[in-house]
GROMACS .gro file of N, CA and C in nm:
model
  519
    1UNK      N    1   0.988   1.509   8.078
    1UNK     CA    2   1.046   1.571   8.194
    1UNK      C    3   1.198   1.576   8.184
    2UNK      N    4   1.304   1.468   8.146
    2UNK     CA    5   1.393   1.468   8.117
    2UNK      C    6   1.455   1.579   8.007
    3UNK      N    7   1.383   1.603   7.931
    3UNK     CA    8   1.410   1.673   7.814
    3UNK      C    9   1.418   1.846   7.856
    4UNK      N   10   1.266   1.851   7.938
    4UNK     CA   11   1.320   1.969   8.039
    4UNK      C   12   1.401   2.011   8.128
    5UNK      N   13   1.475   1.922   8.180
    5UNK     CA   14   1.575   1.933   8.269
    5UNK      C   15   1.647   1.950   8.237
    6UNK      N   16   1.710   1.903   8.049
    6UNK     CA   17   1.795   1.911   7.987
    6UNK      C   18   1.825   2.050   7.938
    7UNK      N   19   1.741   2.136   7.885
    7UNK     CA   20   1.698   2.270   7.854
    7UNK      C   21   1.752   2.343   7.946
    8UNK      N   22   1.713   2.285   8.077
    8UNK     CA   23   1.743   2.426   8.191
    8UNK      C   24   1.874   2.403   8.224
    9UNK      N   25   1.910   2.307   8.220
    9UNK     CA   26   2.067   2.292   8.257
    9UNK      C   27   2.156   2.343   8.146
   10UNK      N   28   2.153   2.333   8.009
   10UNK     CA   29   2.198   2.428   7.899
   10UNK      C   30   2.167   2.566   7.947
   11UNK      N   31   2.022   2.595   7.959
   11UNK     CA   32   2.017   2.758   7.985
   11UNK      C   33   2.035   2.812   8.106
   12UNK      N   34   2.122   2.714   8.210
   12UNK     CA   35   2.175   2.765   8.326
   12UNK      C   36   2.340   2.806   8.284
   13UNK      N   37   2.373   2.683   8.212
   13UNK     CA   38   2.535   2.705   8.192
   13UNK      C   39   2.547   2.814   8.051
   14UNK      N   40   2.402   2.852   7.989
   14UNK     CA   41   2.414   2.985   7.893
   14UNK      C   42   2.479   3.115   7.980
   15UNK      N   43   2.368   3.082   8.107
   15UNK     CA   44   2.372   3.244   8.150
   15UNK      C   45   2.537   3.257   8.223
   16UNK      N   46   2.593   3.103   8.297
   16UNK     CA   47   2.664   3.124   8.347
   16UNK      C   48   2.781   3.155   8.254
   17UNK      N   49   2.794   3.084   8.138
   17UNK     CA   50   2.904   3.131   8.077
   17UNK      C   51   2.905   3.294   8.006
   18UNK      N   52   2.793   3.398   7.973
   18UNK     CA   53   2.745   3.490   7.930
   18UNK      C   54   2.797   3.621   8.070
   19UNK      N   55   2.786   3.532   8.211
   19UNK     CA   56   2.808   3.601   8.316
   19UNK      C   57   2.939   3.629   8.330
   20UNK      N   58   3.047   3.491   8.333
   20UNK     CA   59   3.207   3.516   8.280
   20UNK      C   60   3.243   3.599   8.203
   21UNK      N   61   3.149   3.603   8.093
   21UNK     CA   62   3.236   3.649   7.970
   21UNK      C   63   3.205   3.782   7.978
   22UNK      N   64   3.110   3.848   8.026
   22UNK     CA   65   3.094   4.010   8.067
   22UNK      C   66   3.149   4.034   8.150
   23UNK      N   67   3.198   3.949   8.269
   23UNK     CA   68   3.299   4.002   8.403
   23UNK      C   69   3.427   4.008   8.301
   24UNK      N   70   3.444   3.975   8.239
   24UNK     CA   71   3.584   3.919   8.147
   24UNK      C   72   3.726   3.843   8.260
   25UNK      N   73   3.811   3.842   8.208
   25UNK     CA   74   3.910   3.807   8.300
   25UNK      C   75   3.967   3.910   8.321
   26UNK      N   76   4.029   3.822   8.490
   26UNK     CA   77   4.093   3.908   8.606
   26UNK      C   78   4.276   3.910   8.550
   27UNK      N   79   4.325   4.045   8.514
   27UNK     CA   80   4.413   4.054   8.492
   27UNK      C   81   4.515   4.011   8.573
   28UNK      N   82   4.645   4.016   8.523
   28UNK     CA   83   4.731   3.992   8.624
   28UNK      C   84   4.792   4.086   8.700
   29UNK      N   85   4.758   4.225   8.623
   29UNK     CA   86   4.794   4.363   8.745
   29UNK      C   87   4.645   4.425   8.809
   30UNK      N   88   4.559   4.323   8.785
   30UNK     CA   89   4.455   4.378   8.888
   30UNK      C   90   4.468   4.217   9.016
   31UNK      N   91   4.531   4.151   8.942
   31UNK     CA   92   4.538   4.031   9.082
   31UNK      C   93   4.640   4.087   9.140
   32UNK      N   94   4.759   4.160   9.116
   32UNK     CA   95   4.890   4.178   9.216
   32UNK      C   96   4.838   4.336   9.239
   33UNK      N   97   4.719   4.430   9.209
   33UNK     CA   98   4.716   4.541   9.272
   33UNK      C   99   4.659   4.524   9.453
   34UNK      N  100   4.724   4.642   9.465
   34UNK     CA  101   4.738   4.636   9.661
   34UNK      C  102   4.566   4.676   9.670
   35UNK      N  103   4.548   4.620   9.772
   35UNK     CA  104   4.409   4.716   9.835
   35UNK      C  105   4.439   4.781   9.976
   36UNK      N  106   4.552   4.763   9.968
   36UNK     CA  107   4.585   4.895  10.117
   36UNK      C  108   4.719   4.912  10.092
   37UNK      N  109   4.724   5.051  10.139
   37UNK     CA  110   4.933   5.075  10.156
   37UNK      C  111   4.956   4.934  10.274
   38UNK      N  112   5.112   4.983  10.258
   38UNK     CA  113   5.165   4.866  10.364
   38UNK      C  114   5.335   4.937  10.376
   39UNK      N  115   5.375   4.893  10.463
   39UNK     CA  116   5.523   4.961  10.522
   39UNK      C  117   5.619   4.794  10.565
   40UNK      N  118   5.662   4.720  10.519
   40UNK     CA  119   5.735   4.614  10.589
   40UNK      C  120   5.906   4.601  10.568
   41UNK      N  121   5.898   4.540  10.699
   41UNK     CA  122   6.052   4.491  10.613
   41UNK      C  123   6.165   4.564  10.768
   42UNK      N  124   6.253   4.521  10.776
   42UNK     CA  125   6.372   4.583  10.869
   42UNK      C  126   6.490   4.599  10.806
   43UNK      N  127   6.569   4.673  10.890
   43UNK     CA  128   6.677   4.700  10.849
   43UNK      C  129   6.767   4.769  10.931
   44UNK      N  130   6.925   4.753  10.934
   44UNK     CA  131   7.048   4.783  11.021
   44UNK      C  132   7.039   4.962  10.958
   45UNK      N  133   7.080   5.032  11.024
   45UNK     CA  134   7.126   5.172  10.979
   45UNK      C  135   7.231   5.182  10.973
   46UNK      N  136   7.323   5.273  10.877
   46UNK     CA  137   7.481   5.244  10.857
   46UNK      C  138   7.541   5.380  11.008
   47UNK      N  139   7.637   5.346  11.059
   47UNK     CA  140   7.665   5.409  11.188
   47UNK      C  141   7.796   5.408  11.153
   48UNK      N  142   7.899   5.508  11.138
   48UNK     CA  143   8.049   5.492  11.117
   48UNK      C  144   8.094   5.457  11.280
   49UNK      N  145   8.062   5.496  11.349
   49UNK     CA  146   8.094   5.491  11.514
   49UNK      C  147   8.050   5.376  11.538
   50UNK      N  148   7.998   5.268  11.450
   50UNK     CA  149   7.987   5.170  11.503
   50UNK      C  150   7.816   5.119  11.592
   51UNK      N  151   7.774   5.202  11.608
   51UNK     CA  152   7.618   5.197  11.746
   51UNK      C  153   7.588   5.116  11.574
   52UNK      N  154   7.469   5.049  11.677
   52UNK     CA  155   7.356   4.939  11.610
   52UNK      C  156   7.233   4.986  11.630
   53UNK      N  157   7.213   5.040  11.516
   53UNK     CA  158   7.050   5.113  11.487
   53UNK      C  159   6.988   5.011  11.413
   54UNK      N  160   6.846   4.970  11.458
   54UNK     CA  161   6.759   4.891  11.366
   54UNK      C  162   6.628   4.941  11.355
   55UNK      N  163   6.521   4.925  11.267
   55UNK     CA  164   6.432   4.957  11.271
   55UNK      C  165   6.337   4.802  11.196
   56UNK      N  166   6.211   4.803  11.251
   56UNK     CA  167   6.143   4.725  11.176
   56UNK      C  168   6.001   4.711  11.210
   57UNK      N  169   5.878   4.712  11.082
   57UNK     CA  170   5.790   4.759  11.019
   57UNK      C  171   5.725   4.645  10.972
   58UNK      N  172   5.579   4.639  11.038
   58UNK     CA  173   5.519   4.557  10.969
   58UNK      C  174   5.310   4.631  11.014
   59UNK      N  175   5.327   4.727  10.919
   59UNK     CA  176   5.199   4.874  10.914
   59UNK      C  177   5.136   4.792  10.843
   60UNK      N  178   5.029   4.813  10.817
   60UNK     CA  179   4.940   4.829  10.689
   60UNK      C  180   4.797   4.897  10.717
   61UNK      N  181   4.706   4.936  10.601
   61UNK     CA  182   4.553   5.026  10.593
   61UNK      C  183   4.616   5.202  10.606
   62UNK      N  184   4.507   5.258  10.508
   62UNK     CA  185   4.497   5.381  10.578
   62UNK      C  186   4.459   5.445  10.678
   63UNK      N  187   4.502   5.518  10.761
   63UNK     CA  188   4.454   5.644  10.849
   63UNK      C  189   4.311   5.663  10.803
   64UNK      N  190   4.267   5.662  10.878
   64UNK     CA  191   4.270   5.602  11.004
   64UNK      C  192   4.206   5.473  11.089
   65UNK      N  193   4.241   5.391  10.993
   65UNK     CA  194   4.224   5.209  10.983
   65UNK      C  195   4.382   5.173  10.997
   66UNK      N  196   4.485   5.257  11.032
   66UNK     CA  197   4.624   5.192  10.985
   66UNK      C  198   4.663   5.073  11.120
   67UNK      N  199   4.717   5.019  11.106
   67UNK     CA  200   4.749   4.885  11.199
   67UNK      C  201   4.829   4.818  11.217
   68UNK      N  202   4.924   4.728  11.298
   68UNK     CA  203   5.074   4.705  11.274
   68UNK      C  204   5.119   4.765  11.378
   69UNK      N  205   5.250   4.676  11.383
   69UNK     CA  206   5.343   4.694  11.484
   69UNK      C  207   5.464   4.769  11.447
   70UNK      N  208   5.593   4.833  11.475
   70UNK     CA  209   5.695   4.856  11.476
   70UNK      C  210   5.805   4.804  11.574
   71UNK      N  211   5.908   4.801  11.568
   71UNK     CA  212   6.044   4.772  11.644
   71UNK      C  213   6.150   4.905  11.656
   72UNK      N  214   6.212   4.944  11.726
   72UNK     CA  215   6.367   4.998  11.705
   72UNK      C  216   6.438   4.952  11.846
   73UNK      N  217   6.574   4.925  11.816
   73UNK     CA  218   6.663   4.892  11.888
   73UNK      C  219   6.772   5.014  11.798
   74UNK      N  220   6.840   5.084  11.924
   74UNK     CA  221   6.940   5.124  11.957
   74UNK      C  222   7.066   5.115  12.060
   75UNK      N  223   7.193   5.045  11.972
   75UNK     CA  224   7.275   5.006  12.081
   75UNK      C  225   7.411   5.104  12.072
   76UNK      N  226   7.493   5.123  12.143
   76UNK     CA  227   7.616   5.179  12.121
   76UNK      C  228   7.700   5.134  12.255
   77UNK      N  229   7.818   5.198  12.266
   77UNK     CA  230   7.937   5.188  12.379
   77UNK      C  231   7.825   5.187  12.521
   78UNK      N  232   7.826   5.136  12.580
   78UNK     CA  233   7.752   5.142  12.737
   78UNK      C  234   7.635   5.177  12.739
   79UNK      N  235   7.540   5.152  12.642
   79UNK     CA  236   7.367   5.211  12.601
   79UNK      C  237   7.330   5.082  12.510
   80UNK      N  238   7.236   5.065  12.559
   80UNK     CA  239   7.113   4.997  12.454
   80UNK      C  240   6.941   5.023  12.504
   81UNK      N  241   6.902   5.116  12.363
   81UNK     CA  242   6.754   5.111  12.412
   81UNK      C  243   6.675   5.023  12.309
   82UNK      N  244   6.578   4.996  12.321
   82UNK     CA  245   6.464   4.933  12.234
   82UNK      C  246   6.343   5.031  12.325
   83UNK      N  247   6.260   5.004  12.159
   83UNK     CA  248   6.094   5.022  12.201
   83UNK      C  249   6.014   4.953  12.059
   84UNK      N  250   5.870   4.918  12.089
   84UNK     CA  251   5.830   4.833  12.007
   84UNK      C  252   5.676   4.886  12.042
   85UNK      N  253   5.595   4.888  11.931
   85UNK     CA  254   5.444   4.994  11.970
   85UNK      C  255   5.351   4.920  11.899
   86UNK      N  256   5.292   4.958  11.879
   86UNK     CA  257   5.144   4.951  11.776
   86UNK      C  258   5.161   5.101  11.667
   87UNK      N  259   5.130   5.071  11.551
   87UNK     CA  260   5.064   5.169  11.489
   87UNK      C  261   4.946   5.198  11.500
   88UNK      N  262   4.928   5.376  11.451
   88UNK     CA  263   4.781   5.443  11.446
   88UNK      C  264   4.809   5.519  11.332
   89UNK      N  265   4.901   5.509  11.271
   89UNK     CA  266   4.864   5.600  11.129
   89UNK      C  267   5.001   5.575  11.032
   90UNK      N  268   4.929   5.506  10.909
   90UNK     CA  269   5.045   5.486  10.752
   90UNK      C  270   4.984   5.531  10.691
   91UNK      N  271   5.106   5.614  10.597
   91UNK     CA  272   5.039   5.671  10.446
   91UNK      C  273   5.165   5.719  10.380
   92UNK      N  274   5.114   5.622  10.257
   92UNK     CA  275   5.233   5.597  10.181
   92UNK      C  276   5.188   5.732  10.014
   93UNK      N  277   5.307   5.732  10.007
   93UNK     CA  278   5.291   5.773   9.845
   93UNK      C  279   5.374   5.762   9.785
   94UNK      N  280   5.388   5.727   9.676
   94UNK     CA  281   5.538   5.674   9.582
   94UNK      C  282   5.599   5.579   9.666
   95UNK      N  283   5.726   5.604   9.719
   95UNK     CA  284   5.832   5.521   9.789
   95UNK      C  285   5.871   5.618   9.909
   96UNK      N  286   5.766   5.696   9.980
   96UNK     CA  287   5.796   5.750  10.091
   96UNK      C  288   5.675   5.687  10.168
   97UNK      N  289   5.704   5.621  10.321
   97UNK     CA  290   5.587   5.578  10.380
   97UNK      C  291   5.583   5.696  10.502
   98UNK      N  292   5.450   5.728  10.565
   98UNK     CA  293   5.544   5.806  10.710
   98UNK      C  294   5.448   5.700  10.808
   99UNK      N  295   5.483   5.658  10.945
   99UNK     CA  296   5.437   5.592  11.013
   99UNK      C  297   5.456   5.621  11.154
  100UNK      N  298   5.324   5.634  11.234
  100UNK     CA  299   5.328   5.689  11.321
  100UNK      C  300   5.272   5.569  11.435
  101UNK      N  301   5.336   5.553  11.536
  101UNK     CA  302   5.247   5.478  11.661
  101UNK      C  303   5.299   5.518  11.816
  102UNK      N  304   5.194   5.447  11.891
  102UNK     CA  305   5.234   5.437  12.077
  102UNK      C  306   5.328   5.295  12.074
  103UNK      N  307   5.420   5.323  12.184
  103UNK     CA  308   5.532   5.306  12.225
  103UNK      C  309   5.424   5.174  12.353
  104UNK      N  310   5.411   5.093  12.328
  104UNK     CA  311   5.357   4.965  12.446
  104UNK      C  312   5.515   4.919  12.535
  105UNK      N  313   5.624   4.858  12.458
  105UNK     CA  314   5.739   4.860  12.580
  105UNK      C  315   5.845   4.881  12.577
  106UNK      N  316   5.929   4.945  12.610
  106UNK     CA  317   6.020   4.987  12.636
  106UNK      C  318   6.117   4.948  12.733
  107UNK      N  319   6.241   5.011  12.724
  107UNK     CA  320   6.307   4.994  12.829
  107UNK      C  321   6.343   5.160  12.858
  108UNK      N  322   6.299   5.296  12.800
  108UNK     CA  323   6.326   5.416  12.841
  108UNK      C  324   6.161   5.423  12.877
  109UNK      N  325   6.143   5.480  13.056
  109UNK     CA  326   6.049   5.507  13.061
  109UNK      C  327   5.997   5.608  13.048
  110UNK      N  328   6.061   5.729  13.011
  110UNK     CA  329   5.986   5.829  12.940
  110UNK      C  330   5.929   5.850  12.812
  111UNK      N  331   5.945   5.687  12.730
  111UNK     CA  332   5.892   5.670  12.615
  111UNK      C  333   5.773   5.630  12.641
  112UNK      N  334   5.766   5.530  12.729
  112UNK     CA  335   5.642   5.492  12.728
  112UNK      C  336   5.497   5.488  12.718
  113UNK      N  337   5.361   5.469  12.628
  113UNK     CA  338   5.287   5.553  12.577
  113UNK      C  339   5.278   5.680  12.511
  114UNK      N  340   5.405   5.707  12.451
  114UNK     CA  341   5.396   5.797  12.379
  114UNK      C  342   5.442   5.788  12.243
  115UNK      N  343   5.358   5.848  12.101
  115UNK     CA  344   5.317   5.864  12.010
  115UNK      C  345   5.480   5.911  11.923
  116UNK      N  346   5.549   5.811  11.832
  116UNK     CA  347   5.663   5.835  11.789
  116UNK      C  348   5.632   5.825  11.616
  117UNK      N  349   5.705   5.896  11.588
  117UNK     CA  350   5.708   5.935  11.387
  117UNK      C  351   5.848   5.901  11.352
  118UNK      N  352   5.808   5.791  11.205
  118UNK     CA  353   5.883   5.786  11.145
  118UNK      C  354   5.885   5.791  10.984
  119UNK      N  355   5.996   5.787  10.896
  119UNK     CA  356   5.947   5.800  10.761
  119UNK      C  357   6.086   5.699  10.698
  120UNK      N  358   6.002   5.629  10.565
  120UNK     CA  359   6.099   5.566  10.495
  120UNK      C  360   6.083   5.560  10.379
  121UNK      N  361   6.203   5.629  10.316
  121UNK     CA  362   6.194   5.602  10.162
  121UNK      C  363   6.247   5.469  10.111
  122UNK      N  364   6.185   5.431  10.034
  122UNK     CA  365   6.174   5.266  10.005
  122UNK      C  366   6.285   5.338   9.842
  123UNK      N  367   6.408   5.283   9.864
  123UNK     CA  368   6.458   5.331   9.766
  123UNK      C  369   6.592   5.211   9.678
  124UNK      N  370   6.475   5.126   9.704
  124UNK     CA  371   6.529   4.943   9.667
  124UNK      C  372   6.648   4.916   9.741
  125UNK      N  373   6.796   4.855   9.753
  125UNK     CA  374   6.845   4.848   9.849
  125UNK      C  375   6.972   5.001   9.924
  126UNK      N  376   6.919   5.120   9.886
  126UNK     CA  377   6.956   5.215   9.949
  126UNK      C  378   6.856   5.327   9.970
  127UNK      N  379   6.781   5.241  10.107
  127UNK     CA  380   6.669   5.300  10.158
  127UNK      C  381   6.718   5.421  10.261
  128UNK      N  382   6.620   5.533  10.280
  128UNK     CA  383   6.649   5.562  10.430
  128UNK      C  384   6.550   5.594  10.506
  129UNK      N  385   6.560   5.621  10.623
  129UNK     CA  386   6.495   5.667  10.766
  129UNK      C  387   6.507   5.736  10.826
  130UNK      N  388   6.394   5.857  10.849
  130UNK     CA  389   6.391   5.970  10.968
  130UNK      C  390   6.281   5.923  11.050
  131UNK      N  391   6.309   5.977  11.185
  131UNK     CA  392   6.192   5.916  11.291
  131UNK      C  393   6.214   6.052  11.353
  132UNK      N  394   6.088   6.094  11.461
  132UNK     CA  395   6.013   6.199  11.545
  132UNK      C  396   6.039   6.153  11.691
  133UNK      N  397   6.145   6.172  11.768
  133UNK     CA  398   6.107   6.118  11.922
  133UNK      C  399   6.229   6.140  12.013
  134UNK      N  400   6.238   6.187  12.107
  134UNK     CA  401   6.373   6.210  12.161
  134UNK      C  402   6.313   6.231  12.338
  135UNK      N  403   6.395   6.256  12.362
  135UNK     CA  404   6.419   6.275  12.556
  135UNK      C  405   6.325   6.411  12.579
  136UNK      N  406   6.214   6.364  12.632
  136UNK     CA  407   6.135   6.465  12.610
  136UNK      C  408   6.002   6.424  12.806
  137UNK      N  409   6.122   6.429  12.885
  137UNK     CA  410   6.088   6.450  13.075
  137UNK      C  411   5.932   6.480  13.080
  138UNK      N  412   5.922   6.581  13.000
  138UNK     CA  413   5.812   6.706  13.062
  138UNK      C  414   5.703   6.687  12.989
  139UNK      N  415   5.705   6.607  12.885
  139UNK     CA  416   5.624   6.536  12.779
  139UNK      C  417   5.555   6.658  12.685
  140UNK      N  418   5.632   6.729  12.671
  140UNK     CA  419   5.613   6.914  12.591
  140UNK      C  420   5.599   6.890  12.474
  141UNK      N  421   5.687   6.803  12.396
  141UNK     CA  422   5.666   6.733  12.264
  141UNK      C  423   5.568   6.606  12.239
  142UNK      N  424   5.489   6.654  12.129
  142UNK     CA  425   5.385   6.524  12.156
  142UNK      C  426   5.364   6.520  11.975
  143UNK      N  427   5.408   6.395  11.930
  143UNK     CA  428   5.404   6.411  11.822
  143UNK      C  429   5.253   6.367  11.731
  144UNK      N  430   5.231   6.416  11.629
  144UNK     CA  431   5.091   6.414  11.642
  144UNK      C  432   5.085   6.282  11.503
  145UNK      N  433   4.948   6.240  11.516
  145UNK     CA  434   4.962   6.075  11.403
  145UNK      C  435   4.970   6.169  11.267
  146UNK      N  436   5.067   6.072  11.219
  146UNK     CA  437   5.108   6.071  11.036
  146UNK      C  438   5.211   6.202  11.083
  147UNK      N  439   5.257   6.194  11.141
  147UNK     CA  440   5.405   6.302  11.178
  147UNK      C  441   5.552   6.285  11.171
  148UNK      N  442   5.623   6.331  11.070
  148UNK     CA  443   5.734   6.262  11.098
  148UNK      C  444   5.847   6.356  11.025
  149UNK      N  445   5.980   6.315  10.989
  149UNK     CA  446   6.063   6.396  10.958
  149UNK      C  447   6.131   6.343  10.800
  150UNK      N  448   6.197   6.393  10.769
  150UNK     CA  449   6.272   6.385  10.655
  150UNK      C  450   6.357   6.261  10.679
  151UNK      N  451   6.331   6.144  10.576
  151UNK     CA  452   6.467   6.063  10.641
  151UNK      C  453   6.643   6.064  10.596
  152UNK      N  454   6.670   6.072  10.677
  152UNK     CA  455   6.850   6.133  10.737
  152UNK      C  456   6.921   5.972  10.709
  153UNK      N  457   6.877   5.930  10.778
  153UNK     CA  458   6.947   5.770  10.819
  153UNK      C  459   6.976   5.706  10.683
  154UNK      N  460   7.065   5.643  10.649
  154UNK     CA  461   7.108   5.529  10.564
  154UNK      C  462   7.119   5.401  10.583
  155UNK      N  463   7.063   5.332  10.493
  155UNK     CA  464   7.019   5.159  10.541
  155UNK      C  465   7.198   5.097  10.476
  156UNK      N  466   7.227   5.041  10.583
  156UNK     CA  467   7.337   4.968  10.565
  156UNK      C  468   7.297   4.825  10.476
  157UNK      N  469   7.210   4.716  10.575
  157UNK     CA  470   7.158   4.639  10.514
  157UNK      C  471   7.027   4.610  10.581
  158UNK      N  472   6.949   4.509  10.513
  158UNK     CA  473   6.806   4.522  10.526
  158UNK      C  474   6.732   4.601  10.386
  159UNK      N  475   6.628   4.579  10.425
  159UNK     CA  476   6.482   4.658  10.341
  159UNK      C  477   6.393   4.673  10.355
  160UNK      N  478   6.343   4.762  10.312
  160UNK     CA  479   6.197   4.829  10.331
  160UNK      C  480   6.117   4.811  10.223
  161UNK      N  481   5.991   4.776  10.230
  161UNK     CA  482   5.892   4.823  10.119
  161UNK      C  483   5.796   4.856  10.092
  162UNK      N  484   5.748   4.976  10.061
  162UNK     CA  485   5.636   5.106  10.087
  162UNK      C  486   5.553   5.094   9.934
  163UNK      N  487   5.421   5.062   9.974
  163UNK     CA  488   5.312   5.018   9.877
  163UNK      C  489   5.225   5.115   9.872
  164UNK      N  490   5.249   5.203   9.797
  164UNK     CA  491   5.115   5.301   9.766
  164UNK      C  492   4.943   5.273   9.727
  165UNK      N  493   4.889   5.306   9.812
  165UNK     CA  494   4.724   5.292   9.778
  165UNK      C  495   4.623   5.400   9.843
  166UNK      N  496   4.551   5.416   9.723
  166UNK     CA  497   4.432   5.521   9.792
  166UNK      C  498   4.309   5.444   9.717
  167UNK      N  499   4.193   5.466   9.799
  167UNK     CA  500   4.067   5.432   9.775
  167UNK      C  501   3.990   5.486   9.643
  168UNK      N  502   3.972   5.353   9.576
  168UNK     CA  503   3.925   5.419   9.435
  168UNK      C  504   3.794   5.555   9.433
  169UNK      N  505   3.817   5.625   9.398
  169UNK     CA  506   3.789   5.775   9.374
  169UNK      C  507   3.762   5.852   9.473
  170UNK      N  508   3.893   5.891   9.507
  170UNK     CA  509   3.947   5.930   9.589
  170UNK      C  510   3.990   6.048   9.526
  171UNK      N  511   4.068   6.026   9.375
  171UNK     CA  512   4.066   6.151   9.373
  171UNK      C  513   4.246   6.095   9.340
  172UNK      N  514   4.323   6.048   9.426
  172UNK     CA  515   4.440   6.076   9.477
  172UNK      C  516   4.497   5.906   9.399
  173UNK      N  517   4.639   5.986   9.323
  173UNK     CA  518   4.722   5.855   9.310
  173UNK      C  519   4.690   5.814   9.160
   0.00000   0.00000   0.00000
C-alpha cells in the first residue's frame, strides 16, 4: 500500500510539473501588460495671467464599463470654480486619452448633472488638455460620452498617464 501511494504521488507531481512546463512561464511584459486603459494622475495648467487651472483623473475600463472619478478647479482674480463627477466613458489610444463624465458637485449650478469632455495627451512631462463644457443656461449643449476636444492647455507641472488597451481580438491596437 505504501509503495502505491508512492507511485501516485510521483505521478501527481509528473502531471503537475508537465502542466507548468506547457503553461511555460509568465513573462515579464505579459505580467506588466494592462488589462484595461486607465487615465491618472493631476496636474496645474500653465496660465501666463496667473488663474490656477487644475485637472485630475483617476478613469479606468472601456466604454462602456469606464469608471472613475475626475476633479477641476478653476481659480483666477475674484472667481473660483470647481466640479468633480464620476466617469461614463475612457478610451485611450497611444498617449491620447478622451474622458467623459456627470458633474455630481459643484459650485456652478448650471453644471450640475451635466455630461463634460475632456482629452489628454500623455506626452511625459509636457502633457496637454482640452475639455468640452462651458456656460451653457438653456442646457442646448449636451455633450455626448467619449466627446471631447483637441487639447489646447499646457501642463505647467503635474502628470498624466494614458494606458492603451483593447480587448484581445478586437481587432484594434
Amino acid at each position: 500500500m505504501k509503495r502505491s501511494r508512492e507511485l501516485a504521488a510521483v505521478g501527481a507531481a509528473m502531471v503537475l510539473a508537465a502542466t507548468l512546463v506547457a503553461a511555460g512561464p509568465v513573462s515579464a511584459a505579459e505580467k506588466g501588460k494592462p488589462s484595461e486603459p486607465s487615465l491618472v494622475g493631476s496636474a496645474k495648467m500653465l496660465r501666463k495671467d496667473g488663474q490656477d487651472v487644475r485637472f485630475a483623473f483617476d478613469a479606468h475600463g472601456l466604454f462602456p464599463e469606464s469608471r472613475g472619478t475626475f476633479r477641476v478647479g478653476h481659480a483666477g482674480e475674484g472667481f473660483s470654480v470647481y466640479f468633480q463627477g464620476r466617469v461614463d466613458c475612457l478610451v485611450v489610444g497611444g498617449p491620447v486619452a478622451v474622458v467623459t463624465g456627470i458633474v455630481e458637485d459643484t459650485n456652478v449650478p448650471d453644471l450640475k448633472n451635466r455630461r463634460v469632455g475632456m482629452t489628454v495627451y500623455d506626452n511625459g512631462r509636457r502633457d496637454r488638455v482640452g475639455y468640452t463644457w462651458g456656460p451653457d443656461p438653456e442646457h442646448k449643449s449636451v455633450v455626448p460620452p467619449c466627446l471631447s476636444t483637441a487639447p489646447f492647455e499646457t501642463v505647467e507641472s503635474g502628470d498624466f498617464k494614458a494606458v492603451e488597451w483593447f480587448p484581445p481580438g478586437s481587432g484594434i491596437g
